[in-house]
Tab-separated table of C-alpha atoms in Angstrom:
chain	number	residue	atom	x	y	z
A	343	UNK	CA	13.659	-0.386	-20.225
A	344	UNK	CA	11.568	0.063	-23.799
A	345	UNK	CA	10.302	2.159	-24.799
A	346	UNK	CA	7.504	2.124	-22.770
A	347	UNK	CA	9.658	2.520	-19.272
A	348	UNK	CA	11.089	6.008	-21.465
A	349	UNK	CA	7.260	6.983	-22.219
A	350	UNK	CA	5.751	6.804	-19.375
A	351	UNK	CA	7.814	8.476	-16.875
A	352	UNK	CA	6.711	12.040	-18.708
A	353	UNK	CA	4.005	12.038	-16.230
A	354	UNK	CA	1.897	15.160	-16.282
A	355	UNK	CA	0.178	15.792	-12.709
A	356	UNK	CA	3.467	17.801	-11.639
A	357	UNK	CA	5.471	17.877	-14.118
A	358	UNK	CA	8.524	17.350	-16.480
A	359	UNK	CA	10.303	13.367	-16.780
A	360	UNK	CA	11.158	12.365	-20.223
A	361	UNK	CA	10.236	14.267	-23.524
A	362	UNK	CA	8.479	13.527	-26.635
A	363	UNK	CA	11.576	14.191	-28.571
A	364	UNK	CA	13.357	10.876	-26.125
A	365	UNK	CA	10.816	8.682	-27.856
A	366	UNK	CA	13.103	7.779	-30.677
A	367	UNK	CA	15.692	6.638	-28.613
A	368	UNK	CA	13.331	4.403	-26.293
A	369	UNK	CA	11.856	2.631	-29.150
A	370	UNK	CA	14.545	0.224	-29.294
A	371	UNK	CA	15.040	0.515	-25.979
A	372	UNK	CA	14.731	-3.057	-23.514
A	373	UNK	CA	11.360	-3.583	-21.164
A	374	UNK	CA	11.002	-2.303	-18.324
A	375	UNK	CA	13.487	-4.646	-15.725
A	376	UNK	CA	12.306	-5.230	-11.588
A	377	UNK	CA	14.675	-3.609	-9.645
A	378	UNK	CA	15.165	-1.839	-6.332
A	379	UNK	CA	12.971	0.931	-5.459
A	380	UNK	CA	14.873	4.907	-5.018
A	381	UNK	CA	12.491	5.021	-2.369
A	382	UNK	CA	14.093	1.521	-0.975
A	383	UNK	CA	12.304	-1.557	0.222
A	384	UNK	CA	8.464	-1.917	1.880
A	385	UNK	CA	8.529	-1.833	5.564
A	386	UNK	CA	5.719	-3.953	7.850
A	387	UNK	CA	2.653	-2.554	7.402
A	388	UNK	CA	1.136	0.022	9.389
A	389	UNK	CA	-1.707	1.061	11.973
A	390	UNK	CA	-3.715	1.057	9.181
A	391	UNK	CA	-2.634	-2.268	7.435
A	392	UNK	CA	-0.067	-0.188	4.682
A	393	UNK	CA	3.349	-1.317	4.182
A	394	UNK	CA	5.471	1.951	3.346
A	395	UNK	CA	9.544	2.786	2.328
A	396	UNK	CA	11.012	4.126	5.771
A	397	UNK	CA	9.042	7.324	5.821
A	398	UNK	CA	6.544	8.112	5.377
A	399	UNK	CA	3.431	7.669	6.945
A	400	UNK	CA	-0.303	7.087	6.144
A	401	UNK	CA	-4.345	7.494	6.992
A	402	UNK	CA	-7.253	7.287	6.197
A	403	UNK	CA	-9.550	10.528	5.248
A	404	UNK	CA	-12.621	8.381	4.045
A	405	UNK	CA	-14.862	5.175	4.376
A	406	UNK	CA	-17.740	4.454	2.099
A	407	UNK	CA	-21.170	4.516	4.535
A	408	UNK	CA	-19.375	7.008	7.276
A	409	UNK	CA	-19.002	10.458	8.081
A	410	UNK	CA	-16.071	12.196	6.950
A	411	UNK	CA	-14.641	13.114	9.824
A	412	UNK	CA	-15.759	17.131	10.559
A	413	UNK	CA	-18.116	17.471	7.948
A	414	UNK	CA	-21.659	15.974	7.725
A	415	UNK	CA	-20.952	14.094	4.513
A	416	UNK	CA	-21.080	10.502	3.927
A	417	UNK	CA	-18.546	8.932	1.875
A	418	UNK	CA	-19.630	6.605	-1.423
A	419	UNK	CA	-19.883	3.724	-2.121
A	420	UNK	CA	-16.998	2.001	-4.137
A	421	UNK	CA	-14.115	5.258	-4.577
A	422	UNK	CA	-12.776	4.710	-7.738
A	423	UNK	CA	-10.234	7.698	-10.595
A	424	UNK	CA	-9.951	9.899	-8.858
A	425	UNK	CA	-7.520	13.315	-9.294
A	426	UNK	CA	-6.853	16.489	-6.876
A	427	UNK	CA	-7.226	19.930	-8.138
A	428	UNK	CA	-5.637	23.310	-5.950
A	429	UNK	CA	-9.075	25.483	-4.296
A	430	UNK	CA	-6.863	28.705	-2.523
A	431	UNK	CA	-4.394	27.712	0.425
A	432	UNK	CA	-5.910	24.367	0.722
A	433	UNK	CA	-6.704	21.585	-2.013
A	434	UNK	CA	-9.745	19.346	-3.143
A	435	UNK	CA	-9.750	15.604	-3.801
A	436	UNK	CA	-12.381	13.714	-5.846
A	437	UNK	CA	-12.885	10.931	-5.989
A	438	UNK	CA	-15.403	9.178	-8.422
A	439	UNK	CA	-17.872	5.977	-7.608
A	440	UNK	CA	-18.239	3.031	-9.192
A	441	UNK	CA	-21.780	2.107	-8.351
A	442	UNK	CA	-24.923	1.236	-10.753
A	443	UNK	CA	-26.714	3.136	-10.219
A	444	UNK	CA	-26.223	5.768	-8.352
A	445	UNK	CA	-22.525	6.445	-9.334
A	446	UNK	CA	-21.824	10.065	-9.600
A	447	UNK	CA	-18.579	11.351	-7.574
A	448	UNK	CA	-17.849	12.956	-4.082
A	449	UNK	CA	-15.105	15.417	-2.996
A	450	UNK	CA	-13.171	16.463	0.134
A	451	UNK	CA	-12.121	19.449	0.211
A	452	UNK	CA	-8.136	20.119	2.080
A	453	UNK	CA	-6.869	22.962	4.426
A	454	UNK	CA	-3.833	24.356	4.088
A	455	UNK	CA	-2.809	22.314	6.774
A	456	UNK	CA	-3.748	19.345	5.498
A	457	UNK	CA	-6.775	18.889	7.789
A	458	UNK	CA	-10.114	18.166	6.262
A	459	UNK	CA	-12.780	21.530	5.898
A	460	UNK	CA	-15.293	20.104	3.780
A	461	UNK	CA	-16.917	17.163	1.829
A	462	UNK	CA	-19.332	17.262	-0.717
A	463	UNK	CA	-20.800	15.335	-3.836
A	464	UNK	CA	-20.291	17.106	-7.271
A	465	UNK	CA	-22.310	14.407	-9.318
A	466	UNK	CA	-25.267	12.130	-9.195
A	467	UNK	CA	-27.382	9.828	-10.707
A	468	UNK	CA	-24.711	8.593	-12.864
A	469	UNK	CA	-24.340	5.071	-13.486
A	470	UNK	CA	-20.628	3.181	-12.325
A	471	UNK	CA	-18.502	6.218	-12.893
A	472	UNK	CA	-14.860	4.147	-13.257
A	473	UNK	CA	-12.727	7.464	-14.103
A	474	UNK	CA	-11.785	10.201	-15.574
A	475	UNK	CA	-9.792	13.135	-16.510
A	476	UNK	CA	-8.639	16.769	-15.038
A	477	UNK	CA	-8.810	19.473	-17.205
A	478	UNK	CA	-6.323	22.027	-17.737
A	479	UNK	CA	-9.094	24.415	-16.751
A	480	UNK	CA	-10.260	23.083	-13.289
A	481	UNK	CA	-13.104	20.035	-13.992
A	482	UNK	CA	-13.180	16.507	-13.794
A	483	UNK	CA	-14.146	14.811	-16.329
A	484	UNK	CA	-16.023	11.405	-14.635
A	485	UNK	CA	-16.734	8.022	-16.953
A	486	UNK	CA	-19.208	5.889	-16.965
A	487	UNK	CA	-18.139	2.810	-17.687
A	488	UNK	CA	-21.331	1.068	-18.916
A	489	UNK	CA	-22.555	0.255	-22.206
A	490	UNK	CA	-22.935	3.404	-24.630
A	491	UNK	CA	-21.757	5.448	-21.081
A	492	UNK	CA	-20.986	9.098	-21.328
A	493	UNK	CA	-19.009	11.154	-19.603
A	494	UNK	CA	-19.152	13.951	-17.116
A	495	UNK	CA	-18.239	17.270	-16.659
A	496	UNK	CA	-17.769	18.157	-13.233
A	497	UNK	CA	-16.506	21.001	-10.864
A	498	UNK	CA	-15.035	20.128	-7.479
A	499	UNK	CA	-15.519	23.393	-6.692
A	500	UNK	CA	-18.842	22.468	-5.758
A	501	UNK	CA	-21.807	24.273	-6.512
A	502	UNK	CA	-22.824	23.895	-10.128
A	503	UNK	CA	-23.827	21.452	-11.475
A	504	UNK	CA	-22.041	18.331	-13.901
A	505	UNK	CA	-22.820	18.282	-17.589
A	506	UNK	CA	-23.139	15.364	-19.624
A	507	UNK	CA	-20.913	15.364	-22.855
A	508	UNK	CA	-22.306	14.217	-25.069
A	509	UNK	CA	-19.933	14.640	-27.546
A	510	UNK	CA	-17.241	12.554	-26.105
A	511	UNK	CA	-18.779	9.852	-27.897
A	512	UNK	CA	-20.761	7.218	-25.471
A	513	UNK	CA	-19.162	3.603	-25.211
A	514	UNK	CA	-17.908	1.629	-21.918
A	515	UNK	CA	-15.569	4.882	-20.846
A	516	UNK	CA	-12.793	4.606	-18.483
A	517	UNK	CA	-10.262	6.951	-18.540
A	518	UNK	CA	-9.566	9.962	-19.913
A	519	UNK	CA	-6.162	11.947	-20.535
A	520	UNK	CA	-6.044	16.230	-21.721
A	521	UNK	CA	-3.200	17.003	-23.791
A	522	UNK	CA	-3.265	21.045	-24.298
A	523	UNK	CA	0.161	21.256	-26.449
A	524	UNK	CA	-2.958	19.553	-29.583
A	525	UNK	CA	-5.875	20.638	-27.772
A	526	UNK	CA	-6.814	16.719	-27.160
A	527	UNK	CA	-8.639	14.534	-24.895
A	528	UNK	CA	-7.464	10.861	-25.193
A	529	UNK	CA	-9.859	8.377	-23.549
A	530	UNK	CA	-9.732	4.680	-22.989
A	531	UNK	CA	-11.943	2.284	-23.460
A	532	UNK	CA	-13.048	-1.151	-21.067
A	533	UNK	CA	-13.952	-3.798	-23.762
A	534	UNK	CA	-11.782	-6.621	-24.374
A	535	UNK	CA	-11.160	-5.214	-27.874
A	536	UNK	CA	-11.565	-1.709	-26.611
A	537	UNK	CA	-10.280	1.623	-28.474
A	538	UNK	CA	-8.200	4.712	-28.145
A	539	UNK	CA	-10.034	6.866	-29.273
A	540	UNK	CA	-9.267	11.409	-28.752
A	541	UNK	CA	-12.031	14.229	-29.374
A	542	UNK	CA	-10.493	17.360	-30.507
A	543	UNK	CA	-12.886	20.603	-29.685
A	544	UNK	CA	-13.721	23.135	-31.625
A	545	UNK	CA	-13.191	25.867	-29.352
A	546	UNK	CA	-10.751	24.423	-26.734
A	547	UNK	CA	-11.897	24.588	-23.039
A	548	UNK	CA	-16.075	23.570	-24.252
A	549	UNK	CA	-16.417	20.408	-24.581
A	550	UNK	CA	-20.290	20.744	-26.021
A	551	UNK	CA	-18.852	20.107	-29.567
A	552	UNK	CA	-15.767	18.599	-31.449
A	553	UNK	CA	-14.947	15.330	-33.643
A	554	UNK	CA	-14.195	12.085	-31.623
A	555	UNK	CA	-11.568	9.637	-33.359
A	556	UNK	CA	-10.255	6.244	-33.031
A	557	UNK	CA	-6.144	5.038	-33.348
A	558	UNK	CA	-6.427	2.695	-35.959
A	559	UNK	CA	-2.786	0.821	-36.535
A	560	UNK	CA	-1.940	-2.591	-36.777
A	561	UNK	CA	-1.512	-5.367	-34.592
A	562	UNK	CA	2.201	-4.800	-33.695
A	563	UNK	CA	2.843	-3.485	-30.071
A	564	UNK	CA	4.689	-0.054	-31.514
A	565	UNK	CA	4.958	1.690	-34.746
A	566	UNK	CA	3.030	4.803	-36.719
A	567	UNK	CA	-0.799	5.548	-36.243
A	568	UNK	CA	-3.151	7.805	-37.012
A	569	UNK	CA	-5.877	8.952	-36.657
A	570	UNK	CA	-9.685	8.715	-37.893
A	571	UNK	CA	-12.752	9.859	-37.536
A	572	UNK	CA	-16.017	7.535	-35.411
A	573	UNK	CA	-18.998	8.676	-38.073
A	574	UNK	CA	-21.656	8.008	-35.002
A	575	UNK	CA	-20.460	8.864	-31.607
A	576	UNK	CA	-23.544	8.162	-29.832
A	577	UNK	CA	-22.364	4.593	-30.714
A	578	UNK	CA	-25.309	3.916	-32.958
A	579	UNK	CA	-26.307	1.702	-34.998
A	580	UNK	CA	-23.443	0.267	-34.465
A	581	UNK	CA	-20.823	0.912	-31.245
A	582	UNK	CA	-18.221	3.133	-31.638
A	583	UNK	CA	-15.219	0.374	-31.684
A	584	UNK	CA	-16.948	-1.198	-34.660
A	585	UNK	CA	-17.340	1.581	-37.162
A	586	UNK	CA	-14.147	2.179	-38.482
A	587	UNK	CA	-12.125	-0.040	-40.262
A	588	UNK	CA	-8.440	-0.652	-39.336
A	589	UNK	CA	-9.215	0.635	-35.496
A	590	UNK	CA	-6.833	-1.125	-33.169
A	591	UNK	CA	-8.055	-3.093	-30.542
A	592	UNK	CA	-6.499	-2.840	-27.192
A	593	UNK	CA	-8.001	-5.178	-24.669
A	594	UNK	CA	-9.172	-3.568	-21.498
A	595	UNK	CA	-7.962	0.240	-22.004
A	596	UNK	CA	-7.718	0.926	-17.901
A	597	UNK	CA	-5.611	4.590	-17.086
A	598	UNK	CA	-4.989	7.083	-18.923
A	599	UNK	CA	-2.193	9.789	-18.457
A	600	UNK	CA	-0.496	13.030	-20.389
A	601	UNK	CA	2.659	14.912	-19.384
A	602	UNK	CA	4.771	16.358	-22.149
A	603	UNK	CA	4.560	14.669	-25.166
A	604	UNK	CA	3.241	11.803	-24.269
A	605	UNK	CA	0.079	9.972	-23.222
A	606	UNK	CA	0.926	6.364	-21.201
A	607	UNK	CA	-3.026	4.163	-20.861
A	608	UNK	CA	-2.968	0.765	-19.173
A	609	UNK	CA	-4.891	-2.661	-20.465
A	610	UNK	CA	-5.713	-5.071	-17.640
A	611	UNK	CA	-6.228	-8.397	-19.888
A	612	UNK	CA	-2.548	-8.676	-20.590
A	613	UNK	CA	-0.994	-6.591	-18.041
A	614	UNK	CA	0.603	-3.716	-20.353
A	615	UNK	CA	1.457	0.117	-20.181
A	616	UNK	CA	1.123	2.043	-23.406
A	617	UNK	CA	2.559	4.659	-24.601
A	618	UNK	CA	1.767	7.100	-27.723
A	619	UNK	CA	3.843	9.914	-28.703
A	620	UNK	CA	1.977	13.195	-29.751
A	621	UNK	CA	4.852	14.410	-31.364
A	622	UNK	CA	5.320	11.832	-33.663
A	623	UNK	CA	2.480	10.105	-33.680
A	624	UNK	CA	3.267	6.366	-32.665
A	625	UNK	CA	2.949	4.324	-29.976
A	626	UNK	CA	4.600	1.675	-28.177
A	627	UNK	CA	4.176	-0.829	-24.648
A	628	UNK	CA	5.897	1.086	-22.009
A	629	UNK	CA	5.172	-1.893	-20.021
A	630	UNK	CA	4.069	-5.897	-20.149
A	631	UNK	CA	4.377	-8.366	-17.658
A	632	UNK	CA	5.301	-11.396	-19.869
A	633	UNK	CA	8.770	-9.475	-20.744
A	634	UNK	CA	10.572	-9.001	-17.885
A	635	UNK	CA	12.346	-11.326	-15.943
A	636	UNK	CA	11.482	-12.889	-13.142
A	637	UNK	CA	8.654	-12.202	-11.650
A	638	UNK	CA	6.716	-9.133	-12.437
A	639	UNK	CA	5.735	-6.769	-9.699
A	640	UNK	CA	3.295	-5.275	-11.397
A	641	UNK	CA	0.460	-7.118	-12.377
A	642	UNK	CA	-3.831	-5.928	-12.924
A	643	UNK	CA	-2.782	-3.077	-14.369
A	644	UNK	CA	-4.909	-0.142	-13.977
A	645	UNK	CA	-4.824	3.385	-12.766
A	646	UNK	CA	-1.690	5.641	-13.430
A	647	UNK	CA	-0.572	8.677	-12.330
A	648	UNK	CA	2.861	10.202	-12.777
A	649	UNK	CA	4.961	12.554	-10.097
A	650	UNK	CA	7.404	15.546	-10.838
A	651	UNK	CA	9.997	13.648	-10.908
A	652	UNK	CA	9.315	11.571	-14.051
A	653	UNK	CA	8.183	8.767	-11.876
A	654	UNK	CA	4.878	6.642	-12.664
A	655	UNK	CA	2.896	5.233	-9.977
A	656	UNK	CA	0.554	2.166	-11.409
A	657	UNK	CA	-2.333	0.579	-9.385
A	658	UNK	CA	-3.337	-3.064	-8.903
A	659	UNK	CA	-6.860	-4.185	-9.118
A	660	UNK	CA	-5.975	-7.141	-8.031
A	661	UNK	CA	-2.678	-8.480	-7.829
A	662	UNK	CA	-0.882	-8.124	-4.852
A	663	UNK	CA	-2.812	-5.040	-4.077
A	664	UNK	CA	0.236	-2.773	-4.908
A	665	UNK	CA	1.400	0.798	-6.019
A	666	UNK	CA	3.974	-0.303	-8.133
A	667	UNK	CA	6.764	2.586	-9.292
A	668	UNK	CA	7.633	3.191	-13.189
A	669	UNK	CA	11.027	5.749	-12.596
A	670	UNK	CA	12.762	7.666	-15.912
A	671	UNK	CA	16.286	4.962	-15.414
A	672	UNK	CA	13.850	1.637	-15.596
A	673	UNK	CA	12.700	0.539	-12.651
A	674	UNK	CA	9.866	-1.000	-11.729
A	675	UNK	CA	8.839	-2.179	-8.369
A	676	UNK	CA	6.690	-1.636	-5.288
A	677	UNK	CA	5.656	1.969	-4.004
A	678	UNK	CA	3.480	0.614	-1.658
A	679	UNK	CA	1.433	-2.401	-0.543
A	680	UNK	CA	-2.316	-3.160	1.183
A	681	UNK	CA	-2.784	-5.860	3.234
A	682	UNK	CA	-5.253	-7.701	4.539
A	683	UNK	CA	-7.977	-6.943	1.443
A	684	UNK	CA	-6.943	-9.492	-1.185
A	685	UNK	CA	-11.069	-8.926	-2.715
A	686	UNK	CA	-10.565	-5.473	-3.533
A	687	UNK	CA	-7.972	-3.138	-6.233
A	688	UNK	CA	-6.540	0.165	-5.731
A	689	UNK	CA	-7.895	3.293	-7.853
A	690	UNK	CA	-7.433	6.774	-7.256
A	691	UNK	CA	-3.913	7.227	-7.440
A	692	UNK	CA	-3.441	11.086	-7.185
A	693	UNK	CA	-1.376	13.815	-6.223
A	694	UNK	CA	-1.655	16.845	-4.023
A	695	UNK	CA	-0.792	20.608	-6.575
A	696	UNK	CA	2.039	20.607	-4.052
A	697	UNK	CA	3.677	16.987	-5.006
A	698	UNK	CA	3.911	16.463	-0.977
A	699	UNK	CA	0.507	13.803	-0.916
A	700	UNK	CA	-0.534	11.606	-2.228
A	701	UNK	CA	-4.262	9.489	-1.935
A	702	UNK	CA	-6.149	6.463	-3.934
A	703	UNK	CA	-8.759	4.150	-2.624
A	704	UNK	CA	-9.342	-0.198	-1.230
A	705	UNK	CA	-12.604	0.180	-3.327
A	706	UNK	CA	-14.363	-2.381	-1.728
A	707	UNK	CA	-11.259	-2.842	1.573
A	708	UNK	CA	-11.430	-4.554	4.236
A	709	UNK	CA	-14.847	-6.594	3.140
A	710	UNK	CA	-15.120	-7.261	-0.457
A	711	UNK	CA	-17.877	-4.826	-0.567
A	712	UNK	CA	-18.344	-1.606	-2.607
A	713	UNK	CA	-20.167	-0.166	0.920
A	714	UNK	CA	-16.456	-1.099	2.601
A	715	UNK	CA	-14.492	1.399	0.567
A	716	UNK	CA	-11.963	3.596	2.349
A	717	UNK	CA	-9.664	6.275	1.200
A	718	UNK	CA	-6.142	7.046	1.919
A	719	UNK	CA	-3.712	10.128	2.150
A	720	UNK	CA	-0.079	8.944	1.990
A	721	UNK	CA	2.968	11.871	3.255
A	722	UNK	CA	6.533	11.014	2.786
A	723	UNK	CA	9.741	12.214	1.359
A	724	UNK	CA	8.338	12.237	-2.845
A	725	UNK	CA	11.730	12.982	-5.714
A	726	UNK	CA	10.684	16.238	-6.590
């Protein structure tokens, strides 16, 4: 597969994969192509309407407008981006709410045996919280997908009020990914002429101040890049994407994921997965549906996450409602498919801290409405 594939596999969520040093070899590789999934073919839909490989099972852990089992908390509308965090012997899954007004984010706390211990709100009264990203210090960056939107730093454990982080810029935020090696945060912008940004905090771990920069490059899909400071991060009087001459355009920035020297991000307008090599400061494609042989298995690219195996998991907004896997050995294949929910989209893929459980949501479920969201858990023999 092209550099793209290689790049993608450096997953941070649980782990390793390709290192930045492999980028150079990836730059001359062929595009990722459809093939046989390491997990095998999808089986008939289960009781939840999910097609999974043999050996995997699913369950519903929350539904919009309904009380989460074992708690008194009502799950939010339109569940979107999410992430998992360690919490004692258990873990927490956080999920944004992509409604406007209201927005915000909620959390599900799990016991060590996977039972739900509690559910609660961690962010309220914001606007159309789409994706975001986890920080190395255990907070969740919840991003507003509205014009001149903000990033909010939230606290998955609960009990601490969320903080608006204006220094990260005001634009139509989508996702964020932290790079602890260079101590920066990468961010995507959901505009047809969106840009790719990074934020350099004055002090790593403190997002109250710092420098917002935008990626500068030509129109090619690969090559070296530079970064330039955004003069007015508050988006006035000009939107941030128009402030720097030569800032590279990306068609509808979506998911963002960093691991081991590489940041992968997706663009829905052209069904691409991009890779930014932070070591050598260059970009390349990690996937492009127009460059595969035959029918592309992955379309409507959206949220992205990774596993300790080096596999990337890319969710579809539309398409045929799949999460596709992109493996380090250049295979793109469906990992799961949701049936009977063609008016929805898949959001918030994330692994539990030990990599044995996988969470995601169908934003509008079977109803096609934001009030019909469903959040799932999948268990099975994930590669480590």
